[in-house]
Amino acid sequence: MNWFHRILHRSSQREDAILLLNLRCTRFRQLVRNYGKILDALADAADKQGGDYILDRQYTVSLSEVVLDLTEAIIFDLNILAGDRYDSFYHLLDRFRSEVRDTIAMENGVDGPPSSGMREAAKVRTPTSTEALNKLAKAIAESRVLYERVGRVACRGVAAGPVFNLETEDSADAFTEGAVMVASDIVPDDEFIRLMRQASAILIDLGEPAGDAATLAREFGIPTIVGLADASKRLETGSEVTVDADENTVYQGWIQELLEYYKTERLDQEEETEYRILRRLRRLMFALTLEKDAETGAELGDCRTLHDLVHVAHELAGDAQFELITNLRDFKKTSTNLVTISNIPFYVIDVGGGLAQSDRGAASPDVTEISSLPMRMFVHGMDQIFREGPQMPQPGVLPLSVMATVTEEHANMIVQQPGGFDMVDSMIGESRDSNHIYCRFASTTQGNEDKAVRGAVACEILSRLDFAAAQTTRATAAWLSGVPRSDMEERLTIIGRLGAYLLEADATGWDGTSRDAYVNTFITRHV
Amino acid sequence: MNGSLQIMLVDDEPIVGKRLKPALAKYGLEVEVFEDGPGALRRLREKEFDIVVTDVRMEDVDGMQVLEYVLANSKRTKVIIITGYATVEVAREALVKGAFDFIAKPFKPDDLRAVIDRAAKALGHPGIRKSDD
């Protein structure tokens, strides 16, 4: 990093330094975009694992190769950002690559495509009872559909039973074997697991196929649909429903014909090689197992999955970016623009159209002169919270500053706070394909005894905002892309509010027992 | 045209037939599944189907050959092409040749039903979607 610092101090080469900084930011942006694509792939694979898709082997092969290629690109970019300090990451990647390919080859060998001689015999016979099929089609056509493709399938299967709505019942004592469990949200504690094992099906308002409850549902093979939004408000205890999680549909009443049909005609998910391969690959590649101390962060030796490796690599790249920016402390006095918002100093380095004022290094610009759209939205959100709050941030109470490297459509913002730093990297333009928000929030703050509460709160909120999020004891990282400009602006304003909300809680101290309260307060007041 | 739609499904991935047959049959469609192109061609010589759904990439006889056979021998039969994860370009070629539509794996049964529904209506059949009943 010293080379970079030296260049910055040579006034004659300041423009070159700006160019280099721009290149570094572009490289980092590329890295987080690839990291985001992996998080998207993770969410997509969890969605597919739910079981309501027709998969083929090519899907799992392509998925794994795409993720391996993205990982290699991330390691390459990390080494450029951090001066080739992480060559050893390639060796671990090679090991994972071999394991992934072996897994696919092994499963294909166990249950490969039938030989041509077997194929004729393997032909699936036509139904013998047209009458039964007609009866089934009639029963489905006459049934009232309560939900059709509203939520997301977490575990395939079909079941019917009386609803037991956990939100409206004071006690779960009356929960009976075979009931359809309905809930707003799920905390997979012992009581939930006990009830879950008795349920014939599960319907949840919130949640994702990659979430804990969904994972448990698959583990137990219970037909489950998550993300139904209002099931706990619509479905009364005692009413009967038929849950067809193969089709992501919930019918009113008990459709015996459907249950009978599936009993004879459908395969269990575990009988399907494609799903078995996908499950193994997801364990090998996508589990996040890092549990290291928040202060030191995880290291290469702690990586047991590809996701671990990618997560560590992207965190180290973020650290390198932070190191670079904080090394600009002297530089910022002369070549950055100071914008003070809610008493917080924003040091802005404009590398191309990020400030309306063209004369970089001149007198402090006003907030209205920020022409970088992502920065303007973030600042706007942050300012809203601090203006509404009990008091504006005071030096010494929230000893922070924000370093922003901006262009008209892009901003990389690093919020320095007592326990480390938060970071937002965002591109917002007319092309939705190139739009993204990446954010990283430290899991803890200085002196905080409730380990990782901050990160857990951020992770839950970001998940509810449709970000693909991953949390370790060190930081929560989240990603959103492919969203139209107006939606991106709104989301980034909310991220600004979230950043300020976390900083306010840092100042007052976190209560480790109130995670849900922090999340609900933010969602209710600020989303 | 109000009788049961006669569907032929051709895919050498056994999972596709095993999953799709019940997903289509439960809406009243009569489905015959084949896991190889030659078997499908033999059956096509015996019976005219309303709709043929075929994977594009198979050994021996691929989906394009199935498409060409149908186009040459049954003008009313609609052909829907299933493509693999990365063979969308081939599907476009099939459309140019005369396929009714294509669908890319991975997909949900309801996605295919929607395409079959449109093909059925193009044949003068009332269709299969509940919402249209």
Coordinates of C-alpha atoms in Angstrom, one line a residue, chain A:
Chain A
M1 CA 0.0 0.0 0.0
N2 CA 3.0 2.3 0.5
W3 CA 3.5 2.8 -3.2
F4 CA -0.1 4.1 -3.4
H5 CA 0.4 6.4 -0.5
R6 CA 3.6 7.8 -2.0
I7 CA 1.9 8.6 -5.3
L8 CA -0.9 10.4 -3.5
H9 CA 1.6 12.7 -1.8
R10 CA 3.2 13.7 -5.1
S11 CA 1.0 16.6 -6.0
S12 CA 2.0 16.4 -9.7
Q13 CA 0.7 12.9 -9.9
R14 CA -2.6 13.5 -8.0
E15 CA -4.6 12.9 -11.1
D16 CA -2.8 9.6 -11.6
A17 CA -3.7 8.7 -8.1
I18 CA -7.3 9.4 -8.7
L19 CA -7.2 7.2 -11.7
L20 CA -5.5 4.4 -9.7
L21 CA -8.1 4.8 -6.9
N22 CA -10.8 4.5 -9.6
L23 CA -9.2 1.3 -10.9
R24 CA -9.1 -0.1 -7.4
C25 CA -12.7 0.7 -6.8
T26 CA -13.6 -0.9 -10.1
R27 CA -11.7 -4.0 -9.1
F28 CA -13.4 -4.2 -5.7
R29 CA -16.8 -3.7 -7.4
Q30 CA -16.1 -6.6 -9.7
L31 CA -15.1 -8.7 -6.7
V32 CA -18.3 -8.0 -4.8
R33 CA -20.4 -8.5 -7.9
N34 CA -19.0 -12.0 -8.2
Y35 CA -19.5 -12.6 -4.5
G36 CA -23.1 -11.4 -5.0
K37 CA -23.6 -13.8 -7.9
I38 CA -22.5 -16.7 -5.6
L39 CA -25.0 -15.6 -2.9
D40 CA -27.6 -15.5 -5.7
A41 CA -26.6 -19.0 -6.8
L42 CA -26.9 -20.2 -3.1
A43 CA -30.4 -18.8 -2.9
D44 CA -31.3 -20.3 -6.2
A45 CA -30.0 -23.7 -5.3
A46 CA -32.0 -23.6 -2.0
D47 CA -35.1 -22.7 -4.0
K48 CA -34.5 -25.6 -6.4
Q49 CA -33.8 -27.9 -3.4
G50 CA -37.4 -27.2 -2.2
G51 CA -38.4 -29.6 -4.9
D52 CA -41.1 -28.1 -7.1
Y53 CA -38.8 -27.8 -10.1
I54 CA -38.0 -30.3 -12.8
L55 CA -34.2 -30.5 -12.5
D56 CA -31.8 -32.2 -14.7
R57 CA -28.2 -33.2 -14.1
Q58 CA -26.9 -30.4 -16.3
Y59 CA -28.3 -27.9 -13.7
T60 CA -26.1 -29.2 -10.9
V61 CA -23.1 -29.5 -13.2
S62 CA -23.5 -26.0 -14.5
L63 CA -24.2 -24.6 -11.1
S64 CA -21.1 -26.0 -9.6
E65 CA -18.9 -24.9 -12.5
V66 CA -20.2 -21.4 -12.4
V67 CA -19.6 -21.1 -8.7
L68 CA -16.1 -22.5 -9.0
D69 CA -15.3 -20.0 -11.8
L70 CA -16.7 -17.1 -9.8
T71 CA -14.6 -18.2 -6.8
E72 CA -11.5 -18.3 -8.9
A73 CA -12.3 -14.8 -10.2
I74 CA -12.7 -13.5 -6.6
I75 CA -9.4 -15.0 -5.5
F76 CA -7.7 -13.4 -8.5
D77 CA -9.2 -10.0 -7.7
L78 CA -8.3 -10.4 -4.0
N79 CA -4.7 -11.0 -4.9
I80 CA -4.6 -7.8 -7.0
L81 CA -6.2 -5.8 -4.3
A82 CA -4.0 -7.2 -1.5
G83 CA -0.7 -7.5 -3.4
D84 CA -0.6 -11.2 -4.0
R85 CA -0.7 -12.1 -0.4
Y86 CA -3.3 -14.8 -0.8
D87 CA -1.9 -17.2 -3.4
S88 CA -2.6 -20.1 -1.0
F89 CA -6.3 -19.6 -1.6
Y90 CA -5.9 -21.1 -5.1
H91 CA -4.7 -24.4 -3.5
L92 CA -7.8 -24.7 -1.4
L93 CA -9.9 -23.9 -4.4
D94 CA -8.3 -26.7 -6.3
R95 CA -9.2 -29.1 -3.5
F96 CA -12.8 -28.0 -3.5
R97 CA -12.9 -28.3 -7.2
S98 CA -11.8 -31.9 -7.1
E99 CA -14.3 -32.7 -4.3
V100 CA -17.2 -31.2 -6.2
R101 CA -16.4 -33.0 -9.4
D102 CA -15.9 -36.3 -7.6
T103 CA -19.3 -35.9 -5.9
I104 CA -21.0 -35.4 -9.3
A105 CA -19.1 -38.3 -10.9
M106 CA -19.9 -40.6 -8.0
E107 CA -23.6 -39.9 -8.0
N108 CA -23.8 -40.2 -11.7
G109 CA -22.1 -43.6 -11.5
V110 CA -24.5 -44.8 -8.9
D111 CA -27.6 -44.0 -10.9
G112 CA -26.5 -42.9 -14.3
P113 CA -28.7 -42.6 -17.4
P114 CA -30.1 -46.0 -18.4
S115 CA -28.4 -47.8 -21.3
S116 CA -30.3 -47.8 -24.5
G117 CA -31.2 -51.5 -24.0
M118 CA -32.9 -50.6 -20.7
R119 CA -34.7 -47.6 -22.0
E120 CA -37.6 -49.3 -23.6
A121 CA -38.2 -51.3 -20.5
A122 CA -38.0 -48.1 -18.4
K123 CA -40.8 -46.5 -20.3
V124 CA -43.4 -45.2 -17.9
R125 CA -46.7 -46.8 -18.5
T126 CA -49.8 -44.9 -19.2
P127 CA -52.4 -44.8 -16.4
T128 CA -54.7 -47.8 -16.3
S129 CA -57.6 -45.9 -14.8
T130 CA -58.7 -43.0 -16.9
E131 CA -61.8 -42.8 -14.6
A132 CA -59.6 -42.2 -11.6
L133 CA -57.7 -39.5 -13.4
N134 CA -60.9 -37.8 -14.5
K135 CA -62.2 -37.9 -11.0
L136 CA -59.0 -36.3 -9.8
A137 CA -59.0 -33.6 -12.4
K138 CA -62.7 -32.8 -11.5
A139 CA -61.9 -32.7 -7.8
I140 CA -59.0 -30.2 -8.4
A141 CA -61.1 -28.1 -10.7
E142 CA -63.9 -27.9 -8.1
S143 CA -61.6 -27.1 -5.2
R144 CA -61.1 -23.6 -3.9
V145 CA -57.5 -22.5 -4.2
L146 CA -56.3 -20.5 -1.2
Y147 CA -52.8 -20.0 -2.4
E148 CA -51.3 -20.6 -5.8
R149 CA -47.6 -19.8 -6.4
V150 CA -47.7 -17.1 -3.7
G151 CA -44.9 -18.4 -1.4
R152 CA -41.9 -20.5 -2.1
V153 CA -41.7 -24.3 -1.7
A154 CA -39.2 -25.3 1.0
C155 CA -39.9 -29.0 0.9
R156 CA -41.9 -30.8 -1.7
G157 CA -44.8 -33.2 -0.9
V158 CA -48.5 -33.4 -0.5
A159 CA -50.6 -33.6 2.7
A160 CA -53.9 -32.6 4.1
G161 CA -55.1 -31.9 7.7
P162 CA -56.7 -29.5 10.1
V163 CA -54.9 -26.2 10.5
F164 CA -53.2 -25.4 13.8
N165 CA -52.5 -21.7 13.8
L166 CA -49.6 -21.0 16.3
E167 CA -50.3 -17.3 16.1
T168 CA -53.9 -17.5 17.4
E169 CA -53.5 -20.3 19.9
D170 CA -52.4 -19.5 23.5
S171 CA -50.8 -23.0 23.9
A172 CA -49.5 -25.6 21.6
D173 CA -50.9 -28.4 23.9
A174 CA -53.8 -29.0 21.5
F175 CA -51.5 -29.6 18.5
T176 CA -52.3 -33.0 17.2
E177 CA -50.4 -35.4 15.0
G178 CA -51.1 -34.7 11.4
A179 CA -52.1 -31.1 11.8
V180 CA -51.0 -28.5 9.3
M181 CA -48.8 -26.1 11.2
V182 CA -49.4 -22.4 10.3
A183 CA -47.2 -19.7 11.7
S184 CA -46.1 -16.2 11.0
D185 CA -42.4 -16.9 11.5
I186 CA -40.4 -19.7 12.9
V187 CA -37.6 -19.8 15.5
P188 CA -36.4 -23.4 15.2
D189 CA -36.1 -24.1 18.9
D190 CA -36.8 -27.4 20.7
E191 CA -40.5 -26.7 21.0
F192 CA -40.9 -25.9 17.3
I193 CA -39.0 -29.0 16.3
R194 CA -41.2 -31.2 18.5
L195 CA -44.3 -29.8 16.9
M196 CA -42.8 -29.8 13.5
R197 CA -42.2 -33.6 13.6
Q198 CA -45.9 -34.1 14.3
A199 CA -47.1 -31.8 11.5
S200 CA -48.3 -33.2 8.2
A201 CA -47.4 -29.9 6.5
I202 CA -46.1 -26.4 7.3
L203 CA -47.3 -23.0 6.0
I204 CA -45.3 -19.9 7.1
D205 CA -45.9 -16.2 6.4
L206 CA -42.2 -15.3 6.3
G207 CA -39.0 -17.2 5.5
E208 CA -36.8 -18.3 2.7
P209 CA -36.0 -21.7 1.2
A210 CA -32.5 -21.2 2.5
G211 CA -33.7 -20.4 6.1
D212 CA -33.3 -22.6 9.2
A213 CA -37.0 -23.7 9.3
A214 CA -36.9 -24.7 5.6
T215 CA -33.7 -26.6 6.1
L216 CA -35.3 -28.5 9.0
A217 CA -38.5 -29.2 7.0
R218 CA -36.4 -30.8 4.3
E219 CA -34.5 -32.8 6.9
F220 CA -37.7 -34.2 8.2
G221 CA -39.4 -34.4 4.8
I222 CA -42.4 -32.3 5.7
P223 CA -44.2 -30.5 2.9
T224 CA -43.6 -26.9 3.5
I225 CA -44.3 -23.6 1.8
V226 CA -42.7 -20.4 3.2
G227 CA -43.3 -16.7 2.4
L228 CA -47.1 -16.9 2.1
A229 CA -47.4 -13.4 3.7
D230 CA -50.7 -13.8 5.4
A231 CA -51.4 -17.5 6.1
S232 CA -51.5 -17.0 9.8
K233 CA -54.1 -14.3 9.4
R234 CA -56.3 -16.2 6.9
L235 CA -56.2 -19.8 8.1
E236 CA -58.1 -20.6 11.2
T237 CA -57.3 -23.4 13.6
G238 CA -59.5 -26.4 12.8
S239 CA -60.2 -25.6 9.2
E240 CA -59.1 -28.3 6.8
V241 CA -56.6 -27.6 4.0
T242 CA -54.7 -29.7 1.4
V243 CA -51.2 -28.6 0.9
D244 CA -49.7 -29.5 -2.5
A245 CA -46.1 -28.4 -2.1
D246 CA -45.2 -30.1 -5.4
E247 CA -47.3 -27.4 -7.1
N248 CA -46.9 -24.6 -4.5
T249 CA -50.7 -24.6 -4.0
V250 CA -52.9 -24.7 -1.0
Y251 CA -56.5 -25.9 -1.4
Q252 CA -59.4 -25.4 1.0
G253 CA -60.7 -28.7 2.3
W254 CA -59.5 -32.3 2.1
I255 CA -58.8 -33.6 -1.5
Q256 CA -58.6 -37.3 -1.0
E257 CA -58.2 -37.9 -4.7
L258 CA -55.0 -35.9 -4.8
L259 CA -53.5 -37.6 -1.8
E260 CA -54.3 -41.0 -3.2
Y261 CA -52.9 -40.1 -6.6
Y262 CA -49.6 -38.9 -5.2
K263 CA -49.3 -41.9 -3.0
T264 CA -49.1 -44.2 -6.0
E265 CA -47.6 -41.9 -8.7
R266 CA -45.1 -39.6 -7.3
L267 CA -41.5 -40.2 -6.3
D268 CA -40.0 -39.2 -3.0
Q269 CA -37.5 -36.5 -3.4
E270 CA -34.7 -38.7 -2.1
E271 CA -35.4 -41.2 -4.9
E272 CA -34.3 -38.6 -7.4
T273 CA -30.6 -38.6 -8.2
E274 CA -30.7 -34.9 -9.2
Y275 CA -31.9 -33.8 -5.8
R276 CA -29.4 -36.1 -4.0
I277 CA -26.6 -34.5 -6.0
L278 CA -27.9 -31.0 -5.4
R279 CA -28.1 -31.7 -1.7
R280 CA -24.6 -33.0 -1.5
L281 CA -23.2 -30.1 -3.5
R282 CA -25.0 -27.6 -1.4
R283 CA -23.4 -29.1 1.7
L284 CA -20.0 -29.1 0.2
M285 CA -20.2 -25.7 -1.4
F286 CA -22.8 -23.5 0.2
A287 CA -22.8 -24.1 3.9
L288 CA -21.2 -21.2 5.9
T289 CA -19.4 -22.7 8.8
L290 CA -17.1 -20.0 10.0
E291 CA -17.2 -19.5 13.7
K292 CA -14.0 -17.7 14.6
D293 CA -13.6 -15.0 17.1
A294 CA -15.0 -11.7 15.9
E295 CA -11.8 -9.8 16.7
T296 CA -9.4 -11.9 14.6
G297 CA -11.7 -13.0 11.9
A298 CA -11.6 -16.4 10.1
E299 CA -8.6 -17.6 8.3
L300 CA -8.0 -19.9 5.4
G301 CA -7.5 -22.9 7.6
D302 CA -11.0 -22.5 9.0
C303 CA -12.6 -22.9 5.6
R304 CA -14.5 -26.1 5.3
T305 CA -16.7 -25.2 2.3
L306 CA -16.4 -23.1 -0.8
H307 CA -18.7 -20.5 0.7
D308 CA -16.3 -20.2 3.7
L309 CA -13.5 -19.6 1.3
V310 CA -15.4 -17.0 -0.7
H311 CA -16.6 -15.3 2.4
V312 CA -13.1 -15.0 3.8
A313 CA -11.7 -13.8 0.5
H314 CA -14.3 -11.1 0.1
E315 CA -13.8 -10.0 3.7
L316 CA -10.1 -9.7 3.2
A317 CA -10.8 -7.7 0.0
G318 CA -13.0 -5.4 2.1
D319 CA -10.2 -5.1 4.6
A320 CA -7.8 -4.1 1.8
Q321 CA -10.2 -1.5 0.6
F322 CA -10.6 -0.1 4.1
E323 CA -6.8 -0.1 4.6
L324 CA -6.4 1.8 1.3
I325 CA -9.0 4.4 2.2
T326 CA -7.8 5.0 5.7
N327 CA -4.3 5.5 4.3
L328 CA -5.7 8.5 2.5
R329 CA -6.1 10.5 5.8
D330 CA -3.6 13.1 4.8
F331 CA -4.7 13.1 1.2
K332 CA -8.3 13.8 2.2
K333 CA -7.3 17.2 3.5
T334 CA -6.3 18.4 0.1
S335 CA -8.1 16.4 -2.5
T336 CA -11.3 15.3 -0.9
N337 CA -14.4 17.2 -0.3
L338 CA -15.9 17.4 3.1
V339 CA -19.6 17.2 3.4
T340 CA -21.1 17.4 6.9
I341 CA -24.4 15.7 7.3
S342 CA -26.1 15.2 10.7
N343 CA -22.7 16.2 12.3
I344 CA -21.0 13.3 10.5
P345 CA -18.1 14.2 8.2
F346 CA -18.3 12.6 4.8
Y347 CA -15.0 12.7 3.0
V348 CA -15.8 12.4 -0.6
I349 CA -13.3 11.5 -3.3
D350 CA -14.9 12.2 -6.7
V351 CA -13.5 10.0 -9.4
G352 CA -15.9 11.0 -12.1
G353 CA -19.1 13.1 -11.9
G354 CA -19.9 12.2 -8.2
L355 CA -20.1 15.9 -7.2
A356 CA -21.8 18.7 -9.0
Q357 CA -18.9 20.9 -8.2
S358 CA -16.2 20.2 -10.7
D359 CA -13.4 21.9 -8.7
R360 CA -12.2 19.0 -6.5
G361 CA -10.5 20.1 -3.3
A362 CA -12.3 23.4 -3.2
A363 CA -14.5 24.7 -0.4
S364 CA -16.8 22.2 1.3
P365 CA -19.7 21.5 -1.0
D366 CA -23.3 21.3 0.2
V367 CA -25.2 18.0 0.4
T368 CA -27.3 19.2 -2.5
E369 CA -24.2 19.1 -4.6
I370 CA -23.8 15.3 -4.3
S371 CA -24.6 14.1 -7.8
S372 CA -23.6 10.5 -7.1
L373 CA -27.0 8.9 -6.9
P374 CA -26.1 6.0 -4.6
M375 CA -24.4 8.3 -2.2
R376 CA -27.3 10.7 -2.2
M377 CA -29.8 8.0 -1.4
F378 CA -27.6 6.5 1.3
V379 CA -27.0 9.9 2.9
H380 CA -30.6 10.8 2.7
G381 CA -31.6 7.6 4.6
M382 CA -29.0 8.1 7.2
D383 CA -29.9 11.8 7.7
Q384 CA -33.6 10.9 8.1
I385 CA -32.8 8.6 11.1
F386 CA -30.5 11.1 12.8
R387 CA -32.9 14.0 12.4
E388 CA -35.7 12.0 13.9
G389 CA -33.5 10.6 16.7
P390 CA -33.3 11.9 20.2
Q391 CA -30.1 13.7 19.4
M392 CA -27.8 14.4 16.6
P393 CA -24.6 12.4 16.7
Q394 CA -22.0 14.3 18.7
P395 CA -18.3 13.9 18.4
G396 CA -17.2 11.5 21.1
V397 CA -20.5 9.8 21.2
L398 CA -20.4 8.5 17.7
P399 CA -16.8 9.1 16.7
L400 CA -17.2 8.2 13.1
S401 CA -16.6 9.4 9.7
V402 CA -17.5 8.2 6.2
M403 CA -15.1 7.9 3.4
A404 CA -16.8 7.8 0.0
T405 CA -15.3 7.2 -3.4
V406 CA -17.9 8.2 -5.9
T407 CA -18.9 8.6 -9.5
E408 CA -22.3 9.6 -10.8
E409 CA -23.7 6.1 -10.8
H410 CA -21.4 4.4 -8.2
A411 CA -20.4 4.9 -4.6
N412 CA -18.2 3.0 -2.3
M413 CA -18.8 4.2 1.3
I414 CA -16.9 3.1 4.3
V415 CA -18.4 4.1 7.7
Q416 CA -15.8 4.1 10.4
Q417 CA -17.2 3.2 13.8
P418 CA -15.7 2.3 17.2
G419 CA -15.8 -1.5 16.5
G420 CA -14.5 -1.4 13.0
F421 CA -16.2 -0.4 9.8
D422 CA -19.4 -0.8 7.8
M423 CA -19.3 -0.7 4.0
V424 CA -21.8 0.0 1.2
D425 CA -20.9 -0.4 -2.4
S426 CA -23.6 0.4 -4.9
M427 CA -24.2 1.0 -8.6
I428 CA -27.4 2.6 -9.6
G429 CA -28.1 3.4 -13.3
E430 CA -30.7 3.0 -16.0
S431 CA -29.7 -0.6 -16.7
R432 CA -31.1 -2.9 -14.1
D433 CA -28.6 -5.6 -14.9
S434 CA -25.7 -3.6 -13.7
N435 CA -27.4 -2.3 -10.6
H436 CA -26.3 -3.6 -7.3
I437 CA -26.1 -2.9 -3.6
Y438 CA -23.5 -4.7 -1.5
C439 CA -23.3 -4.0 2.1
R440 CA -21.2 -5.2 5.0
F441 CA -22.0 -4.5 8.6
A442 CA -19.7 -5.4 11.5
S443 CA -21.2 -8.0 13.7
T444 CA -20.1 -6.4 17.0
T445 CA -19.1 -3.1 18.4
Q446 CA -16.3 -2.2 20.7
G447 CA -17.0 -3.3 24.3
N448 CA -20.1 -5.2 23.2
E449 CA -20.5 -8.3 25.2
D450 CA -23.4 -9.6 23.2
K451 CA -21.4 -11.2 20.5
A452 CA -22.7 -10.7 17.0
V453 CA -26.1 -9.3 17.9
R454 CA -25.5 -6.3 15.7
G455 CA -24.7 -8.6 12.8
A456 CA -27.7 -10.8 13.5
V457 CA -30.0 -7.9 13.5
A458 CA -28.6 -6.5 10.2
C459 CA -28.8 -10.0 8.7
E460 CA -32.4 -10.5 9.5
I461 CA -33.4 -7.1 8.3
L462 CA -31.5 -7.4 5.1
S463 CA -33.1 -10.9 4.5
R464 CA -36.5 -9.4 4.9
L465 CA -35.6 -6.7 2.4
D466 CA -34.9 -9.5 -0.2
F467 CA -31.1 -9.3 0.1
A468 CA -29.1 -12.4 -0.1
A469 CA -27.3 -12.2 3.2
A470 CA -24.7 -14.2 5.0
Q471 CA -23.5 -13.7 8.6
T472 CA -20.4 -14.7 10.5
T473 CA -19.3 -13.6 13.9
R474 CA -17.3 -11.0 12.2
A475 CA -19.6 -9.4 9.8
T476 CA -22.9 -9.6 7.9
A477 CA -22.6 -9.3 4.2
A478 CA -25.5 -8.8 1.9
W479 CA -26.2 -8.4 -1.8
L480 CA -29.0 -7.3 -4.0
S481 CA -28.9 -6.9 -7.8
G482 CA -30.9 -6.7 -11.0
V483 CA -33.5 -4.3 -9.6
P484 CA -34.8 -1.3 -11.5
R485 CA -33.4 2.1 -10.6
S486 CA -36.4 3.4 -8.6
D487 CA -36.4 0.3 -6.4
M488 CA -32.7 0.6 -5.9
E489 CA -33.0 4.2 -4.8
E490 CA -35.6 3.2 -2.3
R491 CA -33.6 0.2 -1.0
L492 CA -30.4 2.3 -0.7
T493 CA -32.3 4.9 1.3
I494 CA -33.4 2.1 3.7
I495 CA -29.8 0.9 3.9
G496 CA -28.8 4.4 4.9
R497 CA -31.5 4.3 7.6
L498 CA -30.2 0.8 8.7
G499 CA -26.6 2.1 8.9
A500 CA -27.8 5.0 11.2
Y501 CA -30.0 2.7 13.2
L502 CA -27.1 0.4 14.0
L503 CA -24.9 3.3 14.9
E504 CA -27.5 4.7 17.3
A505 CA -27.8 1.3 18.9
D506 CA -24.0 1.2 19.1
A507 CA -24.1 4.4 21.1
T508 CA -26.7 3.3 23.5
G509 CA -25.4 -0.3 23.9
W510 CA -26.9 -3.5 22.5
D511 CA -29.2 -5.8 24.5
G512 CA -28.4 -9.4 23.4
T513 CA -31.8 -10.6 24.4
S514 CA -33.7 -8.2 22.2
R515 CA -32.7 -9.2 18.7
D516 CA -36.3 -9.6 17.5
A517 CA -37.3 -6.3 19.1
Y518 CA -34.5 -4.5 17.2
V519 CA -35.6 -6.1 13.9
N520 CA -39.3 -5.4 14.4
T521 CA -38.7 -1.8 15.5
F522 CA -36.7 -1.1 12.4
I523 CA -39.1 -2.8 10.1
T524 CA -42.1 -1.0 11.6
R525 CA -40.6 2.4 11.8
H526 CA -38.2 2.7 8.9
V527 CA -39.2 0.3 6.0

